[in-house]
mmCIF file of C-alpha atoms in Angstrom:
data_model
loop_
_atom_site.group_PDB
_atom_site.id
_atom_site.type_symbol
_atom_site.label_atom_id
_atom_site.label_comp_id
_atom_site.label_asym_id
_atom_site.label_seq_id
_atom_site.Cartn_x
_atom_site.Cartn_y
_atom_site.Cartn_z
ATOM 1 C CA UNK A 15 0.000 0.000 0.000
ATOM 2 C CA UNK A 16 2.832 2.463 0.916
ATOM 3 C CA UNK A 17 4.143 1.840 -3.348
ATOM 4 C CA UNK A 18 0.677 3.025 -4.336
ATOM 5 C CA UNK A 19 0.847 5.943 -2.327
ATOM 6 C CA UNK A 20 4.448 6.890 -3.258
ATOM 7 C CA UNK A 21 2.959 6.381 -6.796
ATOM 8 C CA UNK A 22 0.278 8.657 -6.397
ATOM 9 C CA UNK A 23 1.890 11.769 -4.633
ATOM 10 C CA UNK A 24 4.893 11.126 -7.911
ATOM 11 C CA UNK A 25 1.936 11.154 -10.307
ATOM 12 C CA UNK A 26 -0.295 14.217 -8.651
ATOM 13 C CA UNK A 27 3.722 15.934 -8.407
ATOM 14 C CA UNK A 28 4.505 15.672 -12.256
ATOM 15 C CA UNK A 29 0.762 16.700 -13.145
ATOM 16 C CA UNK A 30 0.987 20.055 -11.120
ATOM 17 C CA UNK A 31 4.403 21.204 -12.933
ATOM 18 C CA UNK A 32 3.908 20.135 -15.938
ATOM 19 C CA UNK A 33 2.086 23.656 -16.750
ATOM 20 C CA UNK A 34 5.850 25.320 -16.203
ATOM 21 C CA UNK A 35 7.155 23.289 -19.226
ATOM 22 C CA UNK A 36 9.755 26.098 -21.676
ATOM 23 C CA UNK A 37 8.298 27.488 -24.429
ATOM 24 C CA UNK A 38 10.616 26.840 -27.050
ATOM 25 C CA UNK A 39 8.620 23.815 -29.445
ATOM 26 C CA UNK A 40 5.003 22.545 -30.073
ATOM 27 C CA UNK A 41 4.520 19.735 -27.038
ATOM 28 C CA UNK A 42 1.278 18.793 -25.518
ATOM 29 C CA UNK A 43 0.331 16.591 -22.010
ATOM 30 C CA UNK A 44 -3.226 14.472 -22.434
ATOM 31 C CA UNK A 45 -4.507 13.278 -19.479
ATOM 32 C CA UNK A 46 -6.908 9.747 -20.026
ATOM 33 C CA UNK A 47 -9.431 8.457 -18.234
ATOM 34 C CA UNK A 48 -10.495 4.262 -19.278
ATOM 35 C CA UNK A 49 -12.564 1.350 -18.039
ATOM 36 C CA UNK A 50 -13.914 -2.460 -19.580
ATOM 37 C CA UNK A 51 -13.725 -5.699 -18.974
ATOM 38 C CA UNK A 52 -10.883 -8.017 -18.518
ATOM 39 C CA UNK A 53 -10.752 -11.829 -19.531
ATOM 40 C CA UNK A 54 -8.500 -13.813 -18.017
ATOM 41 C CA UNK A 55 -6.200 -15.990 -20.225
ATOM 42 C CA UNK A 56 -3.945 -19.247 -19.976
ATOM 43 C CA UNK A 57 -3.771 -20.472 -16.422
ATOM 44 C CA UNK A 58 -4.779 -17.378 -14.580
ATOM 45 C CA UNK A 59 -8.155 -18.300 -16.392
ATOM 46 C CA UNK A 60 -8.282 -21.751 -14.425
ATOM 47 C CA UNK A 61 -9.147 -20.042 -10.988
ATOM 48 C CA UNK A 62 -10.422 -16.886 -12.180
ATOM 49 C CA UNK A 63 -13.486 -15.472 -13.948
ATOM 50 C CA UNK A 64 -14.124 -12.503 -16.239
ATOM 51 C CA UNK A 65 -13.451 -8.942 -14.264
ATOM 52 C CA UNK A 66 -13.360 -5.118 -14.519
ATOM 53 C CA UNK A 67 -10.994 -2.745 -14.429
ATOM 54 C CA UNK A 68 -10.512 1.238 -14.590
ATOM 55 C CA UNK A 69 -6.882 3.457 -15.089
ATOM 56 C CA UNK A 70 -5.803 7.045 -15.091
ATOM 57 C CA UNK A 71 -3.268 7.862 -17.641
ATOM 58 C CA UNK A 72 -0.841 10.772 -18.576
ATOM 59 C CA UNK A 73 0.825 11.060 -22.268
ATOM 60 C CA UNK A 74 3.267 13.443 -23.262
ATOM 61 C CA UNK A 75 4.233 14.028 -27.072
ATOM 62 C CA UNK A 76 6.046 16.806 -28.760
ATOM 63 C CA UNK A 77 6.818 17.606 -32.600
ATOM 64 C CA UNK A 78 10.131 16.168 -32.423
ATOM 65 C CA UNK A 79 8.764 12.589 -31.609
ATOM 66 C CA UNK A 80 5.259 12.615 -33.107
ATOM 67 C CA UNK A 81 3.029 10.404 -33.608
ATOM 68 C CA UNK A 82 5.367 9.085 -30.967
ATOM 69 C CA UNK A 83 3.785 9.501 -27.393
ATOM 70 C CA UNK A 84 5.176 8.368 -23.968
ATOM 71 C CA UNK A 85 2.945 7.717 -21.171
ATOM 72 C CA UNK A 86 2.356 6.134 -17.808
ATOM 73 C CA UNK A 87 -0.220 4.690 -16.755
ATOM 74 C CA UNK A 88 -1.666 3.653 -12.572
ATOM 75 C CA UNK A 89 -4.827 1.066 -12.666
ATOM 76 C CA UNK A 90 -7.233 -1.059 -10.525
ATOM 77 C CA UNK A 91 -8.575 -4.055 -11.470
ATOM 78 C CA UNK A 92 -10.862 -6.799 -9.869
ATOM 79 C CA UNK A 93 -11.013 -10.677 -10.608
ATOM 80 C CA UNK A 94 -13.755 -12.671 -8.830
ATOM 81 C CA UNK A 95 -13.035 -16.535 -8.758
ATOM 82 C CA UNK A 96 -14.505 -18.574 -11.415
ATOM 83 C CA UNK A 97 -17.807 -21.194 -10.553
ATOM 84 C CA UNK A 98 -15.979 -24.035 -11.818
ATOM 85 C CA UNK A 99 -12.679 -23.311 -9.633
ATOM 86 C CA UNK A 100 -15.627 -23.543 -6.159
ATOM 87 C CA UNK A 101 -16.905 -26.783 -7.584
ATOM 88 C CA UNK A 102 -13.812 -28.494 -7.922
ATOM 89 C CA UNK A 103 -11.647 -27.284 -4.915
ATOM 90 C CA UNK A 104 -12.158 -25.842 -1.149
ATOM 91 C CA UNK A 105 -12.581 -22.381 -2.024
ATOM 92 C CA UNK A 106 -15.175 -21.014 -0.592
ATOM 93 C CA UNK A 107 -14.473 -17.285 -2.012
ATOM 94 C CA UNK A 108 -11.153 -16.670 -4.465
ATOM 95 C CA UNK A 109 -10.416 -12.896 -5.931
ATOM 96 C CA UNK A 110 -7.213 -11.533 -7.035
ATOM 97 C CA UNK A 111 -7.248 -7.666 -7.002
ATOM 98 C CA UNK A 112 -3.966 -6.088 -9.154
ATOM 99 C CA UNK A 113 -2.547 -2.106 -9.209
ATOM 100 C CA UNK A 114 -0.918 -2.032 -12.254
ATOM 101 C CA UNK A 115 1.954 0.885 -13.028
ATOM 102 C CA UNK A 116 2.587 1.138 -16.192
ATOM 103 C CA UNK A 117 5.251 3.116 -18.495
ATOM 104 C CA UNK A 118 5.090 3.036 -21.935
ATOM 105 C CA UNK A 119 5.493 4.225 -25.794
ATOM 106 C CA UNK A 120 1.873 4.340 -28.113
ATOM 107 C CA UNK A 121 2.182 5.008 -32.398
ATOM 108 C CA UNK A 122 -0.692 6.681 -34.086
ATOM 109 C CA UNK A 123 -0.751 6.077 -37.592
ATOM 110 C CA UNK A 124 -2.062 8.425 -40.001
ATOM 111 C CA UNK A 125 -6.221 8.554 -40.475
ATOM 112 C CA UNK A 126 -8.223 5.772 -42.229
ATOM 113 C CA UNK A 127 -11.564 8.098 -42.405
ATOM 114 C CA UNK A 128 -11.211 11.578 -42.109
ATOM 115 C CA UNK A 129 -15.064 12.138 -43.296
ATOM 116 C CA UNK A 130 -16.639 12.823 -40.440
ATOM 117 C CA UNK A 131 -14.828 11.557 -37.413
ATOM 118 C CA UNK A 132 -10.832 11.101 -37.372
ATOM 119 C CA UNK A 133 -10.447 7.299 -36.891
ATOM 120 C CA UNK A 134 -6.789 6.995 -36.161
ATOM 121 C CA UNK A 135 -4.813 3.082 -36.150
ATOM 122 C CA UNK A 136 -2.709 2.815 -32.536
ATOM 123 C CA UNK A 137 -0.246 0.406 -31.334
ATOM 124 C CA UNK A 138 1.251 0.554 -27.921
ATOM 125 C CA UNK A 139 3.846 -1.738 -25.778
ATOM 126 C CA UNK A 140 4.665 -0.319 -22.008
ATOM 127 C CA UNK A 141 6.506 -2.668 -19.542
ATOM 128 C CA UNK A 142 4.174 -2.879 -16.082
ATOM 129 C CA UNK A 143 4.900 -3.416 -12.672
ATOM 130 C CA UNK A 144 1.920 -4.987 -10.628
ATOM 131 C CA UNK A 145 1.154 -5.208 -6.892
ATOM 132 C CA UNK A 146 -1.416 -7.792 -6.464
ATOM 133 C CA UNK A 147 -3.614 -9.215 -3.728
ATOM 134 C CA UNK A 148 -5.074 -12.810 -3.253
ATOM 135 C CA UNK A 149 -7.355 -13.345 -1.531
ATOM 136 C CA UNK A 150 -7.980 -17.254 -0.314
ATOM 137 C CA UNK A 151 -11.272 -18.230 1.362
ATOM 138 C CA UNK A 152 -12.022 -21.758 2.397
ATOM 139 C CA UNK A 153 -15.322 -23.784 2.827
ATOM 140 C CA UNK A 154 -15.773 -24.600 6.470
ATOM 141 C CA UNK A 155 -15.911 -28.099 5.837
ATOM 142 C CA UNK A 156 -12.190 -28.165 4.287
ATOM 143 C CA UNK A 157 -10.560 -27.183 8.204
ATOM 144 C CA UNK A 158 -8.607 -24.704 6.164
ATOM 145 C CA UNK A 159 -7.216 -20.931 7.771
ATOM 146 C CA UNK A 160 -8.549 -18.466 5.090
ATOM 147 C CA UNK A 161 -5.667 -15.671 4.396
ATOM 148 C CA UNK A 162 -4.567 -12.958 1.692
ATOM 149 C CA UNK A 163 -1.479 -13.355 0.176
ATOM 150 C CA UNK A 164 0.578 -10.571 -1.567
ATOM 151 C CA UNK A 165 2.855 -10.202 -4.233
ATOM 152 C CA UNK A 166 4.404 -7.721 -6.588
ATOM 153 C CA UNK A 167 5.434 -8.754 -10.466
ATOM 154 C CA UNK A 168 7.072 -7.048 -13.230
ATOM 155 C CA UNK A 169 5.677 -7.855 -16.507
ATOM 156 C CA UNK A 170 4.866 -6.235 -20.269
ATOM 157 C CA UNK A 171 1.649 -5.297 -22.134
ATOM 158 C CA UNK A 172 1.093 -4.907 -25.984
ATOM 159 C CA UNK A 173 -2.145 -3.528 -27.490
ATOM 160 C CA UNK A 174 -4.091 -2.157 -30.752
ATOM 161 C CA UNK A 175 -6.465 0.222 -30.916
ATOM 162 C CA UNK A 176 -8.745 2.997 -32.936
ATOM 163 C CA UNK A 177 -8.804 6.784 -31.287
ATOM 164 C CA UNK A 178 -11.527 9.473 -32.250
ATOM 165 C CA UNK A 179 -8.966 11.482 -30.691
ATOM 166 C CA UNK A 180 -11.095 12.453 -27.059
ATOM 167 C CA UNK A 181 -12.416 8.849 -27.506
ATOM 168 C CA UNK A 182 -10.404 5.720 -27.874
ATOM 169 C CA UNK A 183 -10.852 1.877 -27.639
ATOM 170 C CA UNK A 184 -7.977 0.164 -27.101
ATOM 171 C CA UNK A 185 -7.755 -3.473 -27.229
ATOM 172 C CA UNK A 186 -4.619 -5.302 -24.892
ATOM 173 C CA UNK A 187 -2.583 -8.130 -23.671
ATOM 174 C CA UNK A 188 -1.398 -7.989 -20.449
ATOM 175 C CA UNK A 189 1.493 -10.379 -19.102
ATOM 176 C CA UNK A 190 2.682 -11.091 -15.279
ATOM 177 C CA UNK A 191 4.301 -14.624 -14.321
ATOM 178 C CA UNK A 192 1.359 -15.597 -12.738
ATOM 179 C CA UNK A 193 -1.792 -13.553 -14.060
ATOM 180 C CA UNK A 194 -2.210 -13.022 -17.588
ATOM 181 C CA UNK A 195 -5.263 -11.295 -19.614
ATOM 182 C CA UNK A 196 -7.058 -9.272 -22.370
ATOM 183 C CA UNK A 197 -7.928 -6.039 -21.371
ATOM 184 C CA UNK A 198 -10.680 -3.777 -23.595
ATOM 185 C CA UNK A 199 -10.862 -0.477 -22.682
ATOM 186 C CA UNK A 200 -13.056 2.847 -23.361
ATOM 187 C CA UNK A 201 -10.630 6.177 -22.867
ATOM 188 C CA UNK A 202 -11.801 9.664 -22.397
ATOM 189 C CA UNK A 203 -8.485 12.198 -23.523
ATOM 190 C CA UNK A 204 -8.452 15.400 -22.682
ATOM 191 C CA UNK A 205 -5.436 17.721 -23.162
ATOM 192 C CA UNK A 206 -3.875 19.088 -19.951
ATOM 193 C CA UNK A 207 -0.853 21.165 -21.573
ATOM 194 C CA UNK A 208 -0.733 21.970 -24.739
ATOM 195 C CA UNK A 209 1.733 24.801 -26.522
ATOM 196 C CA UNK A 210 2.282 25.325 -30.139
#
């Protein structure tokens, strides 16, 4: 809990100087909002069932490195414990809660319809460092202490997507040793900083 918190104040920090930025080129700080689902995959999907997620996000791009943008990324996301994992064990409850920080690069290729709405290609690969939570509850019958085990993992995450440019859905796959899954998410942008 005290990593998330150190994370936090670090992220609030670079968001209230980042209107002091010089002058000197065209540069611009976005600030993204997203939620969906997540579906486990490979063995984390063995235990666990289909869960939610939501994430703050801050992107930073200048005319030296467009399309190029940078960002990091903090999340939340919930897994409940799949009805087949009960059935076939002594869980009485299983849920695996992960805060994700991310840091990554995203691509925006040029426009495939520029009609009516911009509808602009993305790919994006970040490396991520979880904290995650497990939490183990047993039937009574099994005679087994329930407890909540914790663990942090470094892993990477790859994704495609389409951007309106204030909307995007981004489509990704998310990889930890020991949890693994396909993330779709729906991502308000709005520009914090922006200086031509």
């Amino acid at each position: 809990m005290k990593r998330i918190c150190i994370a936090a104040i670090l992220f609030c920090s670079a968001l209230a100087y980042s209107g002091n930025l010089p002058a000197e080129k065209a540069r611009g700080i976005f600030l993204a909002i997203g939620v969906g689902p997540r579906l486990p995959v490979s063995s984390f999907s063995n235990q666990s069932d289909l869960g939610y997620g939501f994430n703050l996000e801050v992107s930073y791009t200048d005319n030296e490195y467009l399309p190029f943008f940078v960002y990091a990324k903090a999340g939340f996301e919930q897994y409940p414990g799949a009805p087949e994992f009960y059935q076939t064990s002594d869980y009485n409850n299983f849920s695996t809660t992960i805060f994700p920080l991310v840091i990554g690069a995203r691509y925006y290729f040029p426009p495939i319809m520029e009609n009516v709405v911009l509808f602009i290609p993305i790919v994006e690969a970040s490396i991520a460092y979880s904290f995650l939570s497990r939490n183990h509850q047993f039937k009574p019958t099994s005679e087994k202490t329930n407890y909540t085990k914790e663990l942090s993992e470094v892993g990477f995450n790859f994704g495609v997507g389409i951007s309106m440019f204030l909307v995007e859905l981004m489509l990704n796959y998310t990889h930890f040793e020991t949890v693994q899954f396909v993330g779709v998410d729906i991502k308000v942008r709005l520009p914090l900083y922006i200086n031509f």
